[in-house]
Short mmCIF file of C-alpha atoms in Angstrom, two decimals:
data_model
loop_
_atom_site.label_atom_id
_atom_site.label_comp_id
_atom_site.label_asym_id
_atom_site.label_seq_id
_atom_site.Cartn_x
_atom_site.Cartn_y
_atom_site.Cartn_z
CA MET A 1 -23.03 85.77 18.20
CA ILE A 2 -26.01 83.40 18.07
CA ARG A 3 -27.46 82.76 21.50
CA PRO A 4 -28.31 79.24 22.68
CA GLN A 5 -32.05 78.49 22.65
CA LEU A 6 -32.16 75.73 25.26
CA ASP A 7 -34.48 76.57 28.17
CA PHE A 8 -35.05 73.68 30.57
CA ARG A 9 -38.15 75.38 31.99
CA LYS A 10 -40.00 74.91 28.70
CA PRO A 11 -41.84 71.63 27.84
CA LEU A 12 -39.09 70.10 25.71
CA ASN A 13 -39.90 67.21 23.39
CA TYR A 14 -37.54 64.27 23.89
CA ILE A 15 -36.84 60.77 22.63
CA ARG A 16 -35.00 58.07 24.54
CA TYR A 17 -32.28 55.89 23.06
CA GLY A 18 -30.91 52.74 24.71
CA ARG A 19 -28.36 50.16 23.60
CA MET A 20 -26.62 47.07 24.89
CA SER A 21 -23.44 45.86 23.19
CA ASP A 22 -23.47 42.09 23.74
CA PRO A 23 -26.35 39.61 23.19
CA ASN A 24 -25.12 37.82 26.33
CA GLN A 25 -25.80 40.87 28.48
CA ASN A 26 -28.96 41.33 30.51
CA PRO A 27 -31.72 41.64 27.86
CA SER A 28 -33.44 44.25 30.01
CA SER A 29 -30.41 46.55 29.92
CA PRO A 30 -32.03 49.14 27.56
CA ASP A 31 -35.12 49.10 29.81
CA GLN A 32 -32.89 49.79 32.80
CA GLN A 33 -31.36 52.70 30.91
CA PHE A 34 -34.83 54.10 30.19
CA ASN A 35 -35.74 53.73 33.88
CA THR A 36 -32.61 55.64 34.87
CA ILE A 37 -33.48 58.40 32.42
CA ASP A 38 -36.98 58.68 33.93
CA LEU A 39 -35.55 58.71 37.46
CA VAL A 40 -33.17 61.58 36.66
CA LEU A 41 -35.96 63.50 34.90
CA ARG A 42 -38.05 63.35 38.08
CA ARG A 43 -35.08 64.23 40.27
CA CYS A 44 -34.30 67.30 38.17
CA GLY A 45 -37.95 68.37 38.04
CA TYR A 46 -38.38 67.87 34.29
CA GLN A 47 -41.67 65.94 34.44
CA HIS A 48 -43.16 68.58 32.11
CA TRP A 49 -40.97 67.34 29.25
CA LYS A 50 -42.82 65.22 26.65
CA ASN A 51 -41.64 61.78 25.51
CA LEU A 52 -42.24 61.37 21.76
CA ALA A 53 -40.72 57.92 21.13
CA ASP A 54 -38.16 55.33 22.21
CA TYR A 55 -35.46 53.70 20.10
CA ARG A 56 -33.19 50.82 21.10
CA ASP A 57 -30.56 48.42 19.79
CA ASP A 58 -30.20 45.04 21.50
CA GLY A 59 -26.89 43.19 21.30
CA ILE A 60 -25.29 45.63 18.84
CA SER A 61 -21.77 47.02 19.20
CA GLY A 62 -21.45 50.79 19.40
CA ARG A 63 -18.54 50.85 16.95
CA LEU A 64 -20.47 50.50 13.68
CA LEU A 65 -23.32 52.98 13.32
CA ARG A 66 -24.75 51.53 10.08
CA LYS A 67 -25.49 48.16 11.73
CA ARG A 68 -27.60 49.69 14.50
CA LEU A 69 -31.14 49.63 13.09
CA GLY A 70 -32.70 51.44 16.04
CA TYR A 71 -30.14 54.22 15.78
CA GLN A 72 -30.59 54.49 12.01
CA ASN A 73 -34.39 54.57 12.32
CA MET A 74 -34.10 57.34 14.90
CA LEU A 75 -31.91 59.48 12.61
CA PHE A 76 -34.15 58.80 9.62
CA ASP A 77 -37.26 59.89 11.54
CA ILE A 78 -35.52 63.07 12.69
CA LYS A 79 -34.12 63.96 9.26
CA SER A 80 -37.35 63.15 7.43
CA GLY A 81 -39.43 65.21 9.83
CA ALA A 82 -41.48 62.22 10.99
CA ILE A 83 -40.58 63.22 14.53
CA SER A 84 -39.36 66.59 15.85
CA PRO A 85 -37.60 66.23 19.20
CA ASP A 86 -35.66 68.94 20.99
CA VAL A 87 -33.33 66.51 22.75
CA ILE A 88 -32.20 62.87 22.64
CA LEU A 89 -31.82 61.43 26.13
CA VAL A 90 -29.37 58.61 26.88
CA ASP A 91 -28.23 57.03 30.12
CA ASP A 92 -24.53 57.52 29.32
CA ILE A 93 -22.98 59.10 26.23
CA ASP A 94 -21.18 55.84 25.34
CA ARG A 95 -24.65 54.27 24.81
CA PHE A 96 -24.99 56.64 21.87
CA GLY A 97 -21.78 55.30 20.38
CA ARG A 98 -18.07 54.69 20.92
CA VAL A 99 -16.96 56.32 17.69
CA ASP A 100 -14.47 59.04 16.79
CA ASP A 101 -17.18 60.80 14.77
CA LEU A 102 -19.40 61.39 17.81
CA LYS A 103 -18.59 65.09 18.08
CA GLU A 104 -19.39 65.65 14.40
CA ILE A 105 -22.67 63.71 14.72
CA ARG A 106 -23.75 65.86 17.68
CA ARG A 107 -22.85 69.06 15.87
CA ASP A 108 -24.74 67.97 12.74
CA LEU A 109 -27.88 67.08 14.72
CA TYR A 110 -27.87 70.45 16.47
CA ASN A 111 -26.95 72.71 13.53
CA LYS A 112 -29.28 71.11 10.97
CA TYR A 113 -32.18 69.78 13.05
CA GLY A 114 -32.02 71.60 16.39
CA VAL A 115 -31.53 68.39 18.37
CA LEU A 116 -29.21 68.09 21.38
CA ILE A 117 -27.96 64.90 23.05
CA LEU A 118 -28.18 64.90 26.84
CA ASP A 119 -27.11 62.14 29.23
CA ALA A 120 -28.53 61.17 32.61
CA LYS A 121 -25.02 60.76 34.02
CA SER A 122 -24.59 64.57 34.00
CA ASN A 123 -28.19 65.22 35.12
CA PHE A 124 -28.90 66.38 31.55
CA GLY A 125 -26.43 69.23 31.82
CA ASP A 126 -26.62 72.03 29.25
CA PRO A 127 -24.03 71.22 26.53
CA ASN A 128 -24.00 74.85 25.33
CA THR A 129 -22.32 76.20 28.47
CA PRO A 130 -18.50 76.24 28.80
CA GLN A 131 -18.78 73.57 31.51
CA GLY A 132 -21.04 71.47 29.29
CA ARG A 133 -18.67 71.67 26.33
CA ILE A 134 -15.72 70.62 28.48
CA TYR A 135 -17.72 67.74 29.97
CA ASN A 136 -18.88 66.54 26.56
CA SER A 137 -15.37 66.65 25.12
CA ILE A 138 -14.01 64.61 28.02
CA GLU A 139 -16.86 62.08 27.83
CA GLU A 140 -16.45 61.64 24.07
CA ILE A 141 -12.73 60.93 24.52
CA ARG A 142 -13.45 58.57 27.44
CA ALA A 143 -16.08 56.64 25.48
CA VAL A 144 -13.63 56.01 22.61
CA GLU A 145 -10.54 55.34 24.75
CA GLU A 146 -12.40 52.98 27.07
CA GLY A 147 -13.09 50.72 24.09
CA LYS A 148 -9.45 50.85 23.06
CA THR A 149 -8.33 50.00 26.60
CA LYS A 150 -10.61 46.96 26.71
CA ALA A 151 -9.35 45.84 23.29
CA HIS A 152 -5.74 46.13 24.50
CA ARG A 153 -6.46 43.96 27.53
CA VAL A 154 -8.21 41.32 25.43
CA PHE A 155 -5.28 41.31 22.98
CA ARG A 156 -2.82 40.84 25.85
CA GLY A 157 -4.82 37.93 27.27
CA LYS A 158 -5.11 36.21 23.88
CA ARG A 159 -1.40 36.53 23.21
CA ASP A 160 -0.60 34.98 26.60
CA ALA A 161 -3.01 32.06 26.00
CA ILE A 162 -1.58 31.34 22.54
CA SER A 163 1.99 31.44 23.83
CA GLN A 164 1.01 28.63 26.22
CA GLY A 165 -0.47 26.52 23.41
CA ARG A 166 -4.05 27.26 24.45
CA TRP A 167 -6.98 28.43 22.35
CA SER A 168 -7.57 32.16 22.77
CA GLY A 169 -11.35 32.12 22.38
CA GLY A 170 -14.02 32.10 19.68
CA LYS A 171 -14.84 29.36 17.18
CA PRO A 172 -11.98 26.99 16.33
CA PRO A 173 -10.75 26.84 12.72
CA PHE A 174 -12.71 24.61 10.36
CA GLY A 175 -11.21 21.12 10.71
CA TYR A 176 -10.63 21.45 14.46
CA GLN A 177 -12.70 21.19 17.61
CA LEU A 178 -12.19 22.37 21.17
CA GLU A 179 -10.98 20.05 23.92
CA THR A 180 -11.36 21.31 27.49
CA ARG A 181 -8.65 20.63 30.06
CA GLN A 182 -8.17 21.40 33.74
CA GLU A 183 -5.22 22.72 35.69
CA ASN A 184 -4.59 23.56 39.34
CA ALA A 185 -2.93 26.86 40.20
CA ASN A 186 -2.64 28.50 43.62
CA GLY A 187 -5.04 25.96 45.06
CA HIS A 188 -7.75 26.67 42.48
CA SER A 189 -8.90 24.62 39.50
CA HIS A 190 -9.04 26.40 36.14
CA SER A 191 -10.28 25.17 32.78
CA TYR A 192 -8.82 26.06 29.39
CA SER A 193 -9.20 24.80 25.83
CA ILE A 194 -6.90 23.50 23.13
CA ILE A 195 -7.79 22.66 19.53
CA VAL A 196 -7.62 19.09 18.19
CA PRO A 197 -8.59 17.72 14.76
CA ASP A 198 -12.29 17.08 14.25
CA PRO A 199 -12.50 13.79 12.31
CA GLU A 200 -15.38 14.85 10.04
CA THR A 201 -14.32 18.37 9.05
CA ALA A 202 -10.61 17.47 9.03
CA ASN A 203 -11.33 15.04 6.17
CA THR A 204 -12.76 17.93 4.13
CA ILE A 205 -9.58 19.95 4.69
CA LYS A 206 -7.44 16.98 3.63
CA LEU A 207 -9.56 16.53 0.50
CA LEU A 208 -9.22 20.25 -0.32
CA PHE A 209 -5.42 20.33 -0.05
CA GLN A 210 -5.06 17.06 -1.92
CA LYS A 211 -7.08 18.41 -4.86
CA ALA A 212 -5.26 21.76 -4.79
CA ASP A 213 -1.91 19.96 -4.86
CA GLU A 214 -2.94 17.65 -7.71
CA THR A 215 -4.55 20.22 -10.00
CA GLY A 216 -3.22 23.68 -9.08
CA TRP A 217 -6.79 25.01 -9.28
CA GLY A 218 -7.80 28.40 -7.90
CA GLN A 219 -10.03 28.89 -4.88
CA ASP A 220 -13.30 29.30 -6.82
CA ARG A 221 -12.80 26.08 -8.77
CA LEU A 222 -11.79 24.22 -5.62
CA CYS A 223 -14.85 25.62 -3.87
CA LYS A 224 -17.10 24.26 -6.61
CA PHE A 225 -15.32 20.90 -6.30
CA LEU A 226 -16.14 20.70 -2.57
CA ASN A 227 -19.75 21.81 -3.04
CA ASN A 228 -20.31 19.09 -5.65
CA HIS A 229 -18.33 16.33 -3.91
CA GLU A 230 -20.51 13.47 -2.67
CA ASP A 231 -18.17 12.57 0.20
CA VAL A 232 -18.51 16.03 1.79
CA PRO A 233 -21.51 16.08 4.19
CA GLU A 234 -24.34 18.37 3.12
CA HIS A 235 -24.47 20.13 6.48
CA GLN A 236 -20.96 21.50 5.85
CA LYS A 237 -22.07 23.12 2.59
CA PRO A 238 -22.18 25.59 0.96
CA PHE A 239 -18.55 26.65 0.78
CA HIS A 240 -17.45 30.04 -0.55
CA GLY A 241 -14.37 30.90 -2.59
CA SER A 242 -12.96 33.46 -0.16
CA THR A 243 -13.34 31.01 2.73
CA VAL A 244 -11.57 28.24 0.82
CA GLY A 245 -8.77 30.69 -0.03
CA SER A 246 -8.29 31.57 3.64
CA TRP A 247 -8.03 27.86 4.52
CA LEU A 248 -5.36 27.31 1.88
CA ASP A 249 -3.30 30.13 3.39
CA ASN A 250 -3.70 29.14 7.04
CA GLU A 251 -0.61 27.60 8.65
CA ILE A 252 -2.74 26.15 11.44
CA TYR A 253 -3.34 23.10 9.23
CA ILE A 254 0.32 22.14 9.55
CA GLY A 255 0.16 22.69 13.31
CA LYS A 256 1.69 26.18 13.23
CA MET A 257 0.02 29.18 14.85
CA VAL A 258 0.77 32.60 13.36
CA TRP A 259 -0.99 35.37 15.29
CA PRO A 260 -2.11 38.06 14.74
CA LYS A 261 -2.06 38.40 10.97
CA VAL A 262 -4.19 41.53 10.79
CA THR A 263 -5.50 44.28 13.01
CA THR A 264 -8.83 46.04 12.54
CA ASP A 265 -10.39 49.37 13.38
CA ILE A 266 -13.51 51.38 12.59
CA ILE A 267 -12.87 54.51 10.50
CA SER A 268 -15.71 56.57 8.99
CA ASP A 269 -18.12 53.79 10.03
CA CYS A 270 -16.19 51.22 7.95
CA ARG A 271 -14.20 48.24 9.19
CA VAL A 272 -10.60 48.74 8.08
CA ILE A 273 -8.16 45.80 8.00
CA GLU A 274 -4.41 46.30 8.20
CA LYS A 275 -1.71 43.61 7.93
CA ILE A 276 0.58 43.06 10.92
CA PRO A 277 4.35 43.12 10.16
CA VAL A 278 5.92 39.66 10.30
CA GLU A 279 8.33 40.72 13.05
CA GLU A 280 5.38 41.53 15.35
CA GLN A 281 3.63 38.19 14.85
CA LEU A 282 3.72 35.34 17.35
CA CYS A 283 4.77 32.08 15.64
CA ILE A 284 4.48 28.71 17.41
CA ASP A 285 5.44 25.67 15.33
CA ASP A 286 3.96 22.85 17.45
CA TYR A 287 0.79 24.64 18.51
CA CYS A 288 -1.60 21.81 17.60
CA THR A 289 -1.85 18.47 15.77
CA PRO A 290 -1.41 19.03 12.01
CA ILE A 291 -4.04 17.94 9.50
CA VAL A 292 -2.04 18.52 6.30
CA GLU A 293 1.48 17.38 5.43
CA PRO A 294 3.97 20.30 5.38
CA ASP A 295 5.22 19.37 1.88
CA VAL A 296 1.67 19.49 0.48
CA PHE A 297 0.98 22.83 2.19
CA ASP A 298 4.21 24.34 0.82
CA ARG A 299 3.46 23.25 -2.74
CA VAL A 300 -0.05 24.71 -2.58
CA ARG A 301 1.31 27.94 -1.12
CA ARG A 302 3.86 28.31 -3.93
CA ILE A 303 1.09 27.91 -6.52
CA ARG A 304 -1.06 30.54 -4.77
CA LYS A 305 1.87 32.96 -4.51
CA THR A 306 2.54 32.60 -8.23
CA ARG A 307 -1.11 33.31 -8.99
CA GLY A 308 -1.03 36.30 -6.65
CA LYS A 309 2.01 37.80 -8.38
CA LEU A 310 0.31 37.48 -11.76
CA ARG A 311 -2.81 39.25 -10.45
CA LYS A 312 -0.73 42.05 -8.92
CA ALA A 313 1.21 42.49 -12.16
CA ALA A 314 -2.01 42.74 -14.16
CA LEU A 315 -3.45 45.23 -11.65
CA ALA A 316 -0.28 47.33 -11.70
CA LYS A 317 -0.70 47.89 -15.45
CA THR A 318 -4.06 49.59 -14.93
CA THR A 319 -3.21 51.43 -11.68
CA PRO A 320 -1.55 54.86 -11.94
CA LYS A 321 1.83 55.00 -10.21
CA SER A 322 2.19 57.35 -7.26
CA ASP A 323 5.04 58.38 -4.98
CA LYS A 324 2.67 59.33 -2.17
CA GLN A 325 3.99 58.00 1.14
CA ILE A 326 0.95 58.31 3.41
CA LYS A 327 -2.04 56.20 2.43
CA ALA A 328 -5.60 57.05 3.45
CA PRO A 329 -6.80 54.36 5.89
CA ALA A 330 -10.40 54.46 4.59
CA PRO A 331 -10.40 56.01 1.10
CA GLY A 332 -13.63 54.34 -0.01
CA MET A 333 -14.22 52.65 -3.35
CA THR A 334 -14.33 53.94 -6.88
CA LEU A 335 -17.03 52.07 -8.77
CA ARG A 336 -16.20 51.60 -12.42
CA TYR A 337 -19.64 50.32 -13.35
CA LEU A 338 -22.83 52.22 -12.55
CA LEU A 339 -24.90 49.29 -11.24
CA THR A 340 -22.23 47.62 -9.10
CA GLY A 341 -23.86 46.20 -5.96
CA LEU A 342 -27.39 46.81 -7.25
CA VAL A 343 -27.87 43.84 -9.61
CA ARG A 344 -29.24 40.80 -7.78
CA CYS A 345 -29.33 37.16 -8.88
CA GLY A 346 -32.90 35.94 -9.48
CA HIS A 347 -32.04 32.47 -8.13
CA CYS A 348 -30.08 33.06 -4.91
CA ASN A 349 -30.45 36.86 -4.44
CA ARG A 350 -26.69 37.35 -4.27
CA SER A 351 -25.23 40.58 -5.57
CA MET A 352 -24.05 39.91 -9.12
CA VAL A 353 -20.55 41.11 -9.94
CA PRO A 354 -19.23 42.69 -13.13
CA SER A 355 -16.79 40.37 -14.88
CA ARG A 356 -14.55 41.91 -17.50
CA GLY A 357 -13.35 39.84 -20.43
CA GLY A 358 -10.25 40.44 -22.49
CA SER A 359 -9.87 43.44 -24.78
CA TYR A 360 -10.57 43.06 -28.48
CA VAL A 361 -10.12 45.22 -31.58
CA THR A 362 -13.05 45.98 -33.90
CA LYS A 363 -12.95 46.27 -37.69
CA ASN A 364 -12.70 50.03 -37.22
CA ASN A 365 -9.53 49.45 -35.19
CA GLU A 366 -11.22 50.43 -31.91
CA THR A 367 -10.19 48.67 -28.68
CA ARG A 368 -13.18 47.49 -26.68
CA GLU A 369 -13.93 45.33 -23.66
CA TYR A 370 -16.84 42.99 -22.99
CA THR A 371 -18.16 43.24 -19.43
CA ALA A 372 -21.07 41.23 -18.07
CA TYR A 373 -22.71 40.67 -14.69
CA THR A 374 -22.48 37.13 -13.34
CA CYS A 375 -23.56 35.42 -10.14
CA PRO A 376 -20.55 34.65 -7.92
CA GLY A 377 -22.47 31.69 -6.50
CA TYR A 378 -22.31 29.91 -9.86
CA LYS A 379 -18.50 29.88 -9.78
CA SER A 380 -18.61 28.28 -6.35
CA GLY A 381 -21.19 25.68 -7.38
CA ILE A 382 -23.85 26.96 -4.95
CA CYS A 383 -26.13 28.61 -7.53
CA SER A 384 -27.45 27.26 -10.83
CA ASN A 385 -27.70 30.65 -12.53
CA ASN A 386 -25.09 30.61 -15.30
CA LYS A 387 -26.56 33.60 -17.15
CA THR A 388 -24.35 36.55 -18.09
CA ILE A 389 -25.96 39.98 -18.49
CA PRO A 390 -24.07 42.50 -20.68
CA GLU A 391 -23.20 45.51 -18.55
CA LYS A 392 -23.66 48.05 -21.35
CA TRP A 393 -27.10 46.73 -22.30
CA LEU A 394 -28.34 46.58 -18.68
CA ARG A 395 -27.01 50.05 -17.90
CA GLN A 396 -28.85 51.53 -20.89
CA MET A 397 -32.06 49.68 -19.96
CA VAL A 398 -31.96 51.11 -16.43
CA ILE A 399 -31.21 54.65 -17.64
CA ASP A 400 -34.08 54.47 -20.14
CA ALA A 401 -36.44 53.22 -17.41
CA ILE A 402 -35.44 56.09 -15.10
CA LYS A 403 -35.93 58.62 -17.89
CA SER A 404 -39.41 57.28 -18.66
CA ARG A 405 -40.37 57.58 -14.99
CA LEU A 406 -39.00 61.11 -14.59
CA PHE A 407 -40.08 62.45 -17.95
CA PRO A 408 -43.21 60.53 -19.06
CA SER A 409 -44.26 61.23 -22.62
CA GLY A 410 -47.40 63.30 -23.23
#
């Protein structure tokens, strides 16, 4: 059996990591964490340890690791050999992250790079001892479950506010604004908010639904219509197709609140969205003042449902059938085209998307498809780049360029 190599009497090299979750928190919170780490080091008699560097994330949630630049820089420096610490010191283990993968991250850091994570809360207890392993397991579970408990309480409070016709928090939907009201309860005055139509943005919503009802256009074409319309104020632009689509599906514009429609979670450092069953949703018909006539909304919805069925039918033809009952919550993506996500528009710097045309048959009776990269901003009317770049040609150009770099002639 391999023996642990941690000896606290030796001059260990350490780095400090601090994080605060909310931009509204005390901006000196990471500094306070560093001060606590230093205090515990002195208390435990570890002044002979050497501080190599500090890393911090300010106003970043602990749920998504890839969005924490300080954390990512720390791991990159460790893995690249730019810095060689023995331990990472944190104030509390939940500062390192409230993620289910925390145990695997700690194991990977120790097994591959010889780096342990110690927290000041346990006086930098040895994680290799039986007591340390038990403590770490409990703390990892606590860090994750504490976040879930807070989320449950927030959900409960929002549901209660919505059931009373009040706004549950956050930005109001486009087309509405917040109106603050007061109430007296148990001898105390409390304020709460409701949503009411905002005259300026509500007109844009009315214009959108009117055009959708008249033409039956899809969300991208309607988006381009709004971006080019002279009566829509410039400060509201640009609009995006996905945003316009979400407005067309939102019952709030007929005064009906349907909540929640989806639930989210973080799995394998990815945000996963799952639909909520209709029977679990809270539906309030007279939640707020409507902006759109119900008849107009229903006609637009029928058109969008018909379009959706056609898309699903086309997708079903190219998707293999399966009788598997349990779906992976975060299976990842299979990229059909090599350069997906890497081609950028030279005008607006958006990621260009591969657009596949219809199949055609050559003179040799071969079935082929024409695929080209296009800027999604052009469809929405927010980018002037109407160029299409053949996928096959661009792929070959990139492969040839890589070959010439790796295997230069002569």
